[in-house]
Amino acid sequence: MFVQKRNDATGKLELVQIGVDDSDGDSGMDDCLRALLSSSSYLDMLNDTRRNRAYRMAIERAVKPGDTIFDIGTGTGLLAMLAAKALGTGDGKVIAFELFPPMARFARTIVKANLLEEKILIQAKRSSDADDKDQDLADLVITEIFDSELLGEGLLPTMRHATKHLMKPGCQVIPHMAIIKCQLVQSDVISKWKGGRGCGNFEKFHECHVNALWPNHIQPLSDPFDAFTFYLGNPPGENGKMDVQVQISSSGSVDAVLLWWELYFDPEKDICLSTEPAWIDCQKVDPLENVPQGWRDHWKQCWAPVTLKPSKAGDIVTVSIRHDEISIQVAVNSQRGIDPGNLNSCGLSTLHRSDRLWAIRDATFQESHKKGLELMFGSLGQDLEGEIRCLCFSEGTHLLDMVASAMPRGRITSVQETIPGMKMARKYSKSVQSRIQIDTAIHTEETSKLVHSQVDCVIAEPFFLSRRGELPWRHFLLFARRCRELHTHGNSTLKVQPSGARIMCCLASLPEYRQSRQPLSSVEGLDLSLVSNALGAASVARAGCPLELLPRSVWNCGEGYAEVSPRTALCQISILGSEFRLERSVTSIPITGNSEACDALIVWMDVMLDDEGSIVVSGGPNTDGSPHHTVQGVALLPRPSQGYQSHQVKLCIEPSPDFCDFLFTLA
């Protein structure tokens, strides 16, 4: 079967093929399904004690004997089971909807293990595909289809259908209501994520753990203010808009609007769950005050870029906020206007993602790349009498401009990842045609024809070091195969940049990230031990079995990051050299710390920008865990080890059979 999954690199929904097996439980999951689930937020969500307790308390207060209860988006079935336990042994039933058929089957297995199958009926379909002709109406509806922005999982249309077709008059909904909260902030990090489109344009929100920026890299410039209030039992129409007059409380440059939400589980607003940033002191007194909120990855805060001139305390800005079915957007206007110095600087546009913009604005990253280009073209200019023919794989015009500036003469074929990128490249080519000839192509079949053409050099900016949702070496290995194909088609003098890479690693303490992926046993009195293996719990990995590395930026994986081993090279890849094909190797990594837990293996790629390997751009994290644009692979080790000199971790690395990835195994 095929299911929809959002591609973190492109933001688009894609069809992912999942094997379907009619057997129950984890044994009915193929490797593709298990990998998909383990990279999801299910495990992190089930480890969120405050979230679980809030639902349990609200359910126990709301359930009455004989109720018919609907759970919309049941996942592993936890909320449905809490409702069934609250019903007790008397009349009443729970109908749980789960769109994902393998997950619905898995939930049935968990329900059966808890001896609640007589109370709970799990239907493998959307709740919006059901109506009053199919089943009884609900006395109580429970749902947890919220993302960091609140609306991204279809909360509004789902609840509009439920109120019209599935609920009795007076039906209660858990949660009862949600409030969108916002705040204006200044941030030297977020400022590097902005492309800028101008004052008055609506911008979408992006999720991020903004607590990782506090207090050194973010400063509030206004008090928090309310945006939309949504009553889940009476959801609004498809679109809404409002304007809020916000007073600047501290002078500075407004770089972003932050967004978070508050959920109130009961009409009395007694039980509350919030994604508020760490610096917000809500001073709420509620029954959950003794349940601290641990770090969680399934819900973050959100930010949207703002481009204004510096504001003074007391200034008033107009914040316009609108929503559609699945998203919220914001625009900010000020009497001081926009800051033209921040708008589309360096020729940037909204084509680029925030991680890409951050890399472009990394001076060290760009200077290294420029130096490598100068060395390459200096060598080619001496070796070749005619024009230099360059094949350039890029995203937008930033790399294209660097290549054209360093190239003394010749022709560039710019191969773009997207159609908007190709349009930008064509527009750019007109500005340099007197010196350099630029052709453009989209990365499709047209590219394969170019692979067999005669070129002198192939260049790709290692922007994949910062590409969210991708392990960086996968994209690099694809680039390497392209270059090898060119090399084997007769061009023995071909030069490439990057010329190679080193796969690097270290062992580290990541206590909060580890805690969010702990093995499950009892959750609010229910047995969820079956979930751990399917969802990639930390202690399930075993020696001799491949570790599952998830693409993560270490700085956004909770507090407490500390490296407990030397940074170690696992292997080196020279694209056109003999080291391209790697053999299985085992490396011993000593644990040099003496007090911190060895929680995780961190793997990254250092890219070499010259033939000698003297110009290197690192994809590694900052040693202190501070914000950086690169992405690493993170694998939790089977159990924390207290580090001392004699401890070591033996790690095996080998290429996958198709050489599009690496396999990492504890030896």
XYZ file of C-alpha atoms in Angstrom:
667
model
C 0.000 0.000 0.000
C 0.981 3.654 -0.278
C 0.693 6.280 2.437
C 1.367 9.993 2.473
C 4.492 11.221 4.259
C 5.817 14.771 4.313
C 9.313 15.061 2.834
C 11.246 17.190 5.346
C 13.653 18.323 2.644
C 11.012 19.691 0.250
C 8.018 20.184 2.508
C 5.858 18.272 0.010
C 3.596 15.318 0.689
C 4.862 12.205 -1.046
C 3.560 8.671 -1.457
C 5.587 6.133 0.491
C 5.144 2.443 -0.220
C 4.540 0.367 2.880
C 4.350 -3.403 3.015
C 1.078 -4.749 4.372
C 0.854 -7.957 6.346
C -2.308 -9.333 7.859
C -0.576 -10.650 10.952
C -0.936 -8.797 14.217
C 1.517 -6.678 16.101
C 5.098 -5.832 15.379
C 5.572 -9.046 13.404
C 3.215 -7.606 10.796
C 5.533 -4.671 10.087
C 8.046 -4.720 7.302
C 11.357 -2.872 7.564
C 10.065 0.141 5.624
C 7.130 0.572 7.991
C 9.298 0.149 11.078
C 11.749 2.759 9.758
C 8.903 5.163 9.022
C 7.394 4.751 12.483
C 10.709 5.006 14.330
C 11.419 8.358 12.644
C 7.946 9.592 13.583
C 6.899 11.354 16.781
C 4.873 8.463 18.257
C 7.520 7.355 20.770
C 8.375 10.892 21.847
C 4.675 11.612 22.324
C 4.114 8.537 24.477
C 7.091 9.553 26.639
C 5.503 12.973 27.265
C 4.170 12.367 30.775
C 2.492 15.747 31.133
C 0.606 15.300 27.866
C -0.513 11.798 28.866
C -1.586 12.912 32.341
C -3.581 15.863 30.987
C -5.598 13.570 28.733
C -6.087 11.006 31.479
C -7.388 13.569 33.972
C -9.686 15.228 31.430
C -11.063 11.876 30.270
C -11.718 10.625 33.806
C -13.594 13.848 34.605
C -15.685 13.825 31.422
C -16.659 10.155 30.951
C -20.098 9.098 32.172
C -21.447 5.540 32.436
C -22.852 4.297 29.144
C -21.135 6.949 26.994
C -20.285 6.376 23.362
C -16.816 7.843 22.928
C -14.966 8.605 19.683
C -11.163 8.832 19.546
C -10.128 10.610 16.329
C -6.570 9.746 15.246
C -5.930 7.010 17.800
C -2.350 6.087 16.804
C -1.227 3.426 19.282
C -4.631 3.512 21.006
C -3.532 5.117 24.287
C -6.353 7.671 24.535
C -8.974 5.110 23.488
C -7.748 2.779 26.245
C -7.832 5.570 28.839
C -11.444 6.210 27.836
C -12.308 2.508 28.008
C -10.815 2.233 31.507
C -12.834 5.275 32.596
C -16.029 3.576 31.368
C -15.343 0.657 33.663
C -17.224 -2.628 33.376
C -20.637 -1.155 32.657
C -22.210 -0.111 29.377
C -20.516 2.211 26.955
C -18.013 1.818 24.142
C -15.098 3.506 22.391
C -14.814 3.833 18.616
C -11.290 4.781 17.533
C -10.408 6.040 14.048
C -6.951 5.546 12.570
C -6.210 6.393 8.928
C -3.019 4.317 8.684
C -4.072 0.624 8.354
C -0.822 -0.938 9.692
C -1.016 1.404 12.696
C -4.669 0.478 13.219
C -3.710 -3.211 13.304
C -0.885 -2.469 15.700
C -3.282 -0.541 17.963
C -5.628 -3.549 18.009
C -2.721 -5.686 19.228
C -1.952 -3.227 22.038
C -5.627 -2.985 22.998
C -5.819 -6.778 23.135
C -2.722 -6.962 25.328
C -4.525 -4.660 27.777
C -7.705 -6.835 27.712
C -9.814 -3.951 26.394
C -10.818 -5.361 23.006
C -14.428 -5.801 24.154
C -14.741 -2.071 24.836
C -12.818 -0.631 21.866
C -13.574 -0.855 18.149
C -10.741 0.426 15.969
C -11.716 1.490 12.462
C -8.967 1.886 9.866
C -10.304 5.021 8.202
C -10.634 8.757 8.610
C -13.357 9.931 10.933
C -14.492 12.182 8.066
C -15.319 9.029 6.081
C -17.868 8.061 8.726
C -21.326 9.565 9.360
C -24.473 8.962 11.397
C -25.603 6.271 8.960
C -22.607 4.117 9.889
C -22.724 4.139 13.681
C -24.061 5.735 16.858
C -23.345 9.368 17.628
C -20.800 10.374 20.237
C -21.376 11.636 23.766
C -17.676 12.498 24.011
C -15.025 13.100 21.331
C -11.311 12.868 22.103
C -8.686 13.963 19.602
C -4.994 14.734 19.421
C -4.435 15.741 15.809
C -2.255 18.775 16.525
C 1.126 19.702 15.144
C 3.434 22.475 16.336
C 1.355 25.027 14.426
C -1.865 23.375 15.703
C -3.673 23.125 12.350
C -1.288 21.161 10.135
C -2.881 17.737 10.686
C -6.330 18.894 9.566
C -7.852 19.750 12.938
C -10.423 22.271 11.643
C -12.000 20.302 8.767
C -11.950 17.120 10.859
C -13.794 18.756 13.746
C -16.264 20.543 11.437
C -17.237 17.163 10.018
C -17.421 15.618 13.490
C -19.718 18.329 14.874
C -22.049 17.967 11.884
C -22.119 14.188 11.457
C -20.723 12.360 14.508
C -21.704 14.216 17.690
C -24.875 14.270 19.770
C -26.199 17.657 20.943
C -24.187 18.716 23.981
C -21.312 16.403 23.111
C -18.108 17.380 24.940
C -14.780 17.557 23.100
C -11.364 16.941 24.650
C -9.556 19.311 24.381
C -12.252 21.955 24.770
C -10.414 24.886 23.201
C -7.072 26.086 21.829
C -5.539 29.559 21.888
C -2.836 30.656 19.458
C -0.254 32.867 21.199
C 2.372 35.054 19.494
C 5.322 37.276 20.398
C 7.735 39.543 18.496
C 11.414 38.668 18.960
C 14.923 39.620 17.901
C 17.394 36.822 17.168
C 20.841 36.819 15.593
C 20.251 33.193 14.530
C 16.753 33.598 13.099
C 17.966 36.663 11.187
C 20.170 34.288 9.168
C 17.159 32.149 8.248
C 15.236 34.946 6.539
C 14.920 35.440 2.800
C 12.770 38.526 3.045
C 9.869 39.480 0.808
C 8.923 42.861 2.138
C 6.553 44.566 4.519
C 2.930 43.476 4.307
C 3.526 40.067 2.741
C 2.139 37.081 4.599
C 4.745 34.562 5.717
C 4.243 30.972 6.797
C 5.446 29.559 10.108
C 8.282 27.044 10.542
C 8.778 24.837 13.590
C 11.867 25.049 15.799
C 12.925 24.470 19.399
C 13.352 28.156 20.209
C 14.334 27.270 23.776
C 17.689 26.227 22.307
C 18.228 29.894 21.355
C 17.456 31.212 24.842
C 18.968 33.293 26.379
C 22.007 34.054 24.200
C 20.434 34.113 20.749
C 16.888 35.403 21.188
C 15.315 38.412 22.908
C 11.569 39.113 23.288
C 10.604 42.563 21.971
C 6.927 42.468 22.963
C 4.661 40.864 25.502
C 2.885 37.693 24.352
C -0.442 38.395 22.662
C -3.449 36.266 21.734
C -4.253 35.485 18.121
C -7.004 32.969 17.283
C -9.142 31.077 19.755
C -10.602 27.830 18.441
C -13.430 25.963 20.195
C -13.146 22.377 19.010
C -16.833 21.722 19.523
C -17.668 24.743 17.366
C -14.799 25.105 14.881
C -14.609 28.131 12.563
C -14.946 28.194 8.793
C -12.198 27.565 6.280
C -10.531 30.977 6.554
C -10.078 33.597 9.219
C -8.118 36.825 9.629
C -7.461 39.329 12.398
C -5.258 42.368 13.070
C -3.575 42.960 16.423
C -1.950 46.216 17.543
C 1.219 45.238 19.392
C 3.400 47.571 21.449
C 7.169 47.128 21.317
C 8.409 46.582 24.880
C 12.179 46.647 24.191
C 14.082 48.455 21.436
C 15.606 46.271 18.744
C 15.186 44.729 15.309
C 12.146 42.509 14.986
C 13.342 39.368 13.210
C 10.403 37.038 13.718
C 6.966 36.377 15.102
C 6.933 33.374 17.411
C 3.853 31.163 17.686
C 2.801 28.589 20.240
C -0.499 27.315 21.542
C -2.364 26.591 24.746
C -4.840 23.721 24.991
C -7.586 23.804 27.616
C -9.039 20.361 28.155
C -12.212 21.301 29.992
C -14.748 24.165 29.817
C -13.537 25.437 33.209
C -10.002 25.911 31.717
C -8.632 23.928 34.634
C -6.369 21.473 32.791
C -3.925 23.189 30.440
C -1.168 22.029 28.106
C 1.101 24.562 26.394
C 4.031 24.705 24.000
C 5.133 28.061 25.368
C 8.845 29.021 25.253
C 10.970 28.638 28.373
C 10.998 32.348 29.207
C 7.188 32.620 29.428
C 5.945 32.532 33.014
C 2.252 31.747 32.625
C 1.712 31.434 36.406
C -1.130 28.977 35.913
C -2.315 26.930 38.850
C -3.640 23.618 37.566
C -3.810 19.960 38.564
C -0.668 19.268 36.508
C 1.591 21.602 38.485
C 3.418 18.629 40.009
C 4.018 17.041 36.583
C 6.985 18.896 35.074
C 7.117 19.371 31.333
C 10.124 17.494 29.997
C 11.810 18.188 26.680
C 9.731 16.952 23.778
C 10.295 16.744 20.057
C 6.768 16.086 18.833
C 5.625 19.648 19.568
C 7.895 22.647 19.150
C 7.366 26.365 18.787
C 7.044 28.083 15.403
C 8.558 31.208 13.868
C 7.761 33.352 10.853
C 10.228 35.899 9.389
C 9.725 39.639 9.750
C 11.668 42.352 7.947
C 11.257 45.718 9.697
C 13.439 48.696 10.451
C 14.698 48.751 14.064
C 11.887 49.535 16.483
C 11.902 51.552 19.681
C 10.159 50.736 22.945
C 6.663 52.144 22.753
C 6.309 51.786 18.976
C 3.090 50.192 17.745
C 3.154 47.596 14.981
C 0.197 45.952 13.281
C 0.352 42.170 13.206
C -2.033 40.620 10.668
C -2.718 36.939 11.199
C -4.763 34.638 8.993
C -5.508 30.939 8.835
C -6.786 28.501 6.267
C -7.660 24.842 6.726
C -4.178 23.634 7.669
C -1.879 26.604 8.303
C -1.414 30.030 9.841
C 0.366 32.961 8.198
C 1.429 36.359 9.490
C 2.372 39.794 8.180
C 3.755 42.703 10.194
C 3.507 46.380 9.270
C 5.166 49.289 11.010
C 5.152 53.024 10.500
C 8.927 52.751 10.355
C 8.641 50.480 7.304
C 10.854 47.661 6.111
C 14.618 47.424 6.393
C 15.898 47.423 2.785
C 19.271 46.204 3.989
C 17.702 42.910 5.060
C 15.490 42.427 2.024
C 16.711 39.853 -0.504
C 20.318 40.464 0.453
C 22.902 38.698 -1.739
C 20.198 38.139 -4.347
C 18.393 35.653 -2.121
C 14.736 34.866 -2.522
C 12.062 32.762 -0.913
C 13.199 29.900 -3.159
C 15.614 28.932 -0.384
C 14.732 27.159 2.838
C 15.853 28.611 6.142
C 18.625 26.025 6.592
C 19.978 26.850 3.127
C 19.949 30.589 3.872
C 21.784 29.986 7.140
C 24.546 28.091 5.301
C 24.836 30.802 2.659
C 25.359 33.395 5.402
C 28.076 31.339 7.111
C 31.197 33.362 6.192
C 33.636 30.533 6.956
C 31.596 28.076 4.917
C 31.492 30.414 1.905
C 35.101 31.604 2.069
C 36.312 28.011 2.054
C 34.184 27.254 -0.971
C 35.429 30.352 -2.781
C 39.053 29.438 -2.079
C 38.503 25.937 -3.453
C 36.986 27.358 -6.654
C 39.903 29.736 -7.155
C 42.385 26.859 -6.850
C 40.433 24.688 -9.283
C 40.030 27.352 -11.964
C 43.613 28.500 -11.535
C 44.767 24.988 -12.348
C 42.327 24.554 -15.244
C 43.274 27.941 -16.701
C 46.879 26.823 -16.919
C 46.137 23.345 -18.302
C 43.541 24.290 -20.928
C 44.052 26.647 -23.854
C 40.414 26.877 -24.930
C 37.264 27.564 -22.990
C 36.555 25.779 -19.706
C 33.393 23.672 -19.709
C 31.784 23.404 -16.288
C 28.820 21.363 -15.070
C 27.320 23.008 -11.984
C 24.714 21.286 -9.766
C 23.093 23.969 -7.645
C 19.992 25.275 -5.954
C 19.288 28.850 -7.020
C 21.965 31.283 -8.159
C 24.308 31.534 -5.196
C 26.761 28.833 -6.287
C 26.326 29.854 -9.926
C 27.446 33.374 -9.073
C 30.487 32.071 -7.163
C 31.490 29.849 -10.096
C 30.995 32.588 -12.696
C 33.051 35.030 -10.595
C 35.970 32.600 -10.203
C 35.894 31.190 -13.737
C 38.238 33.041 -16.140
C 36.441 32.009 -19.339
C 34.198 29.328 -20.788
C 30.719 27.825 -20.523
C 28.687 26.753 -17.496
C 25.790 24.325 -17.633
C 23.696 25.008 -14.542
C 21.646 21.985 -13.457
C 18.941 23.100 -11.031
C 16.951 21.059 -8.523
C 13.703 22.957 -9.156
C 11.927 24.847 -11.930
C 11.987 28.143 -9.926
C 15.741 27.632 -9.554
C 16.107 27.179 -13.303
C 14.161 30.386 -13.944
C 16.444 32.261 -11.555
C 19.517 30.821 -13.278
C 18.246 31.902 -16.686
C 17.646 35.398 -15.423
C 21.094 35.502 -13.850
C 22.788 34.227 -17.031
C 21.748 37.353 -18.930
C 23.830 39.517 -16.581
C 27.131 37.721 -17.292
C 26.820 36.649 -20.929
C 29.528 39.034 -22.105
C 32.130 36.964 -20.227
C 30.642 33.548 -19.433
C 28.104 31.513 -21.402
C 25.507 29.895 -19.122
C 23.059 27.173 -20.143
C 20.386 25.887 -17.767
C 18.729 22.508 -17.248
C 16.357 20.975 -14.751
C 17.509 17.861 -12.908
C 15.586 15.269 -14.964
C 16.299 13.215 -18.077
C 18.013 16.262 -19.532
C 20.663 15.883 -16.850
C 21.478 12.320 -17.858
C 22.298 13.536 -21.363
C 24.720 16.056 -19.886
C 26.453 13.339 -17.888
C 27.740 11.868 -21.122
C 28.901 15.209 -22.555
C 32.494 16.357 -22.398
C 33.125 18.695 -19.474
C 36.282 19.791 -17.674
C 34.891 20.164 -14.163
C 31.846 19.297 -12.088
C 30.880 21.445 -9.106
C 28.226 21.134 -6.427
C 27.946 23.237 -3.301
C 27.732 20.963 -0.242
C 24.457 22.563 0.834
C 23.333 19.030 1.683
C 25.347 19.384 4.897
C 22.464 21.545 6.133
C 19.485 19.876 4.487
C 16.886 18.968 7.087
C 15.366 15.531 6.770
C 18.359 14.031 4.928
C 21.490 12.286 6.097
C 24.135 14.399 4.329
C 26.261 11.589 2.912
C 23.359 10.189 0.882
C 23.245 13.266 -1.326
C 27.041 13.300 -1.531
C 27.178 9.679 -2.715
C 24.697 10.528 -5.469
C 26.954 13.398 -6.588
C 29.953 11.079 -6.439
C 28.285 8.535 -8.701
C 27.503 11.240 -11.263
C 31.137 12.292 -11.315
C 32.399 8.721 -11.562
C 30.144 8.153 -14.555
C 31.628 11.184 -16.284
C 35.134 10.007 -15.434
C 34.542 6.568 -16.894
C 33.199 8.040 -20.131
C 36.594 9.198 -21.261
C 37.376 12.385 -19.336
C 40.508 11.331 -17.459
C 41.437 14.932 -16.549
C 38.092 15.752 -14.964
C 38.197 17.914 -11.820
C 35.440 17.878 -9.234
C 34.441 19.963 -6.248
C 33.899 18.710 -3.611
C 36.745 16.304 -4.304
C 35.986 13.979 -1.413
C 34.685 13.611 2.096
C 35.434 12.100 5.478
C 32.774 10.373 7.530
C 33.335 11.533 11.105
C 31.785 10.602 14.419
C 31.875 11.083 18.156
C 30.087 9.713 21.189
C 28.005 12.188 23.134
C 25.672 12.776 26.016
C 22.170 13.731 24.819
C 20.112 13.223 27.983
C 16.902 15.021 27.005
C 16.755 13.515 23.532
C 17.377 10.071 25.006
C 14.687 10.545 27.641
C 12.146 11.341 24.916
C 12.845 7.979 23.230
C 12.940 5.720 26.276
C 11.491 2.206 26.104
C 7.885 2.083 27.217
C 6.384 -0.181 29.799
C 3.461 1.247 31.772
C 1.956 4.535 30.545
C -0.801 5.912 32.805
C -1.445 2.374 34.046
C -1.576 0.788 30.578
C 0.878 -1.721 29.112
C 2.652 -0.253 26.080
C 5.728 -2.465 26.153
C 4.914 -3.782 22.661
C 5.467 -0.295 21.265
C 9.184 0.064 21.992
C 10.656 -2.089 19.247
C 8.285 -0.829 16.565
C 8.944 2.812 17.405
C 12.727 2.660 17.754
C 13.189 2.962 21.505
C 16.724 3.675 22.671
C 17.562 0.373 24.327
C 16.271 -1.881 21.540
C 19.412 -1.589 19.345
C 21.634 -4.667 19.618
C 25.244 -5.518 18.780
C 25.500 -6.810 15.230
C 22.324 -5.017 14.115
C 22.473 -1.794 12.066
C 21.989 1.378 14.082
C 19.232 3.644 12.896
C 20.624 7.119 12.328
C 18.032 9.867 12.164
C 18.843 13.231 10.548
C 18.994 15.772 13.353
C 20.710 19.052 14.152
C 22.319 18.281 17.506
C 21.724 21.805 18.830
C 17.975 21.183 18.480
C 18.013 17.871 20.410
C 17.568 19.212 23.920
C 19.948 20.504 26.561
C 22.977 18.726 27.961
C 24.949 17.947 24.801
C 28.519 17.010 25.663
C 31.042 15.044 23.635
C 32.505 12.123 25.575
C 34.962 10.826 22.971
C 37.479 12.252 20.510
C 36.150 13.191 17.086
C 37.083 10.177 14.994
C 37.366 9.620 11.230
C 35.586 6.432 10.162
C 36.450 6.489 6.462
C 37.458 8.755 3.599
C 35.924 8.951 0.142
C 37.905 10.320 -2.797
C 35.400 10.743 -5.635
C 37.838 10.069 -8.466
C 40.383 8.071 -6.496
C 40.796 4.481 -5.447
C 39.096 5.094 -2.081
C 35.691 5.544 -3.741
C 34.688 1.933 -3.140
C 34.875 1.227 0.555
C 35.246 -2.036 2.370
C 33.832 -2.968 5.746
C 35.931 -1.536 8.575
C 35.788 -1.484 12.374
C 36.880 1.503 14.461
C 37.295 1.620 18.235
C 36.133 4.904 19.740
C 37.370 5.525 23.310
C 35.091 7.137 25.871
C 37.322 9.728 27.482
C 34.874 11.360 29.881
C 34.504 10.171 33.438
C 31.115 11.385 34.553
C 28.682 11.794 31.686
C 26.497 9.175 30.093
C 27.374 7.992 26.615
C 23.912 8.281 25.106
C 24.381 8.587 21.372
C 26.538 8.159 18.325
C 26.806 11.374 16.299
C 27.896 10.961 12.663
C 28.584 13.698 10.136
C 30.516 14.423 6.986
C 33.479 16.744 6.438
C 33.714 17.800 2.801
C 37.069 18.374 1.050
C 37.119 21.220 -1.450
C 40.544 20.638 -3.028
C 42.512 17.630 -4.273
C 44.908 17.680 -1.298
C 42.135 17.779 1.293
C 43.522 20.947 2.868
C 40.324 22.994 2.447
C 37.631 21.315 4.525
C 34.071 22.314 5.364
C 32.792 20.440 8.387
C 29.262 19.185 8.840
C 29.903 18.511 12.507
C 28.094 20.158 15.406
C 29.644 22.897 17.498
C 31.458 21.217 20.379
C 29.394 23.136 22.933
C 26.098 22.231 21.231
C 25.367 25.842 20.238
C 23.262 26.588 17.125
C 24.756 25.631 13.757
C 23.177 25.085 10.363
C 24.546 21.593 9.711
C 22.676 18.303 10.081
C 24.103 15.158 11.647
C 23.004 11.551 11.924
C 22.050 10.647 15.509
C 21.685 7.092 16.790
C 20.897 6.330 20.410
C 23.074 3.569 21.821
C 21.524 0.541 23.545
C 22.215 1.848 27.052
C 24.020 4.802 28.638
C 27.599 4.043 29.676
C 29.408 5.998 32.344
C 32.570 7.016 30.545
C 36.082 6.293 31.827
C 39.379 5.638 30.123
C 39.029 1.892 29.526
C 35.587 2.141 27.908
C 35.273 2.086 24.177
C 32.644 1.581 21.517
C 33.504 -0.575 18.522
C 31.732 0.660 15.425
C 31.552 -1.059 12.051
C 30.888 1.000 8.903
C 30.225 -0.446 5.473
C 28.517 0.790 2.306
C 25.026 -0.413 1.520
C 24.751 -2.836 -1.422
C 23.689 -0.072 -3.833
C 26.298 2.310 -2.378
C 23.708 5.004 -1.670
C 24.153 4.905 2.113
C 26.349 3.573 4.913
C 25.443 0.928 7.444
C 26.632 1.526 11.011
C 26.738 -1.424 13.388
C 27.937 -1.965 16.941
C 30.692 -4.579 16.668
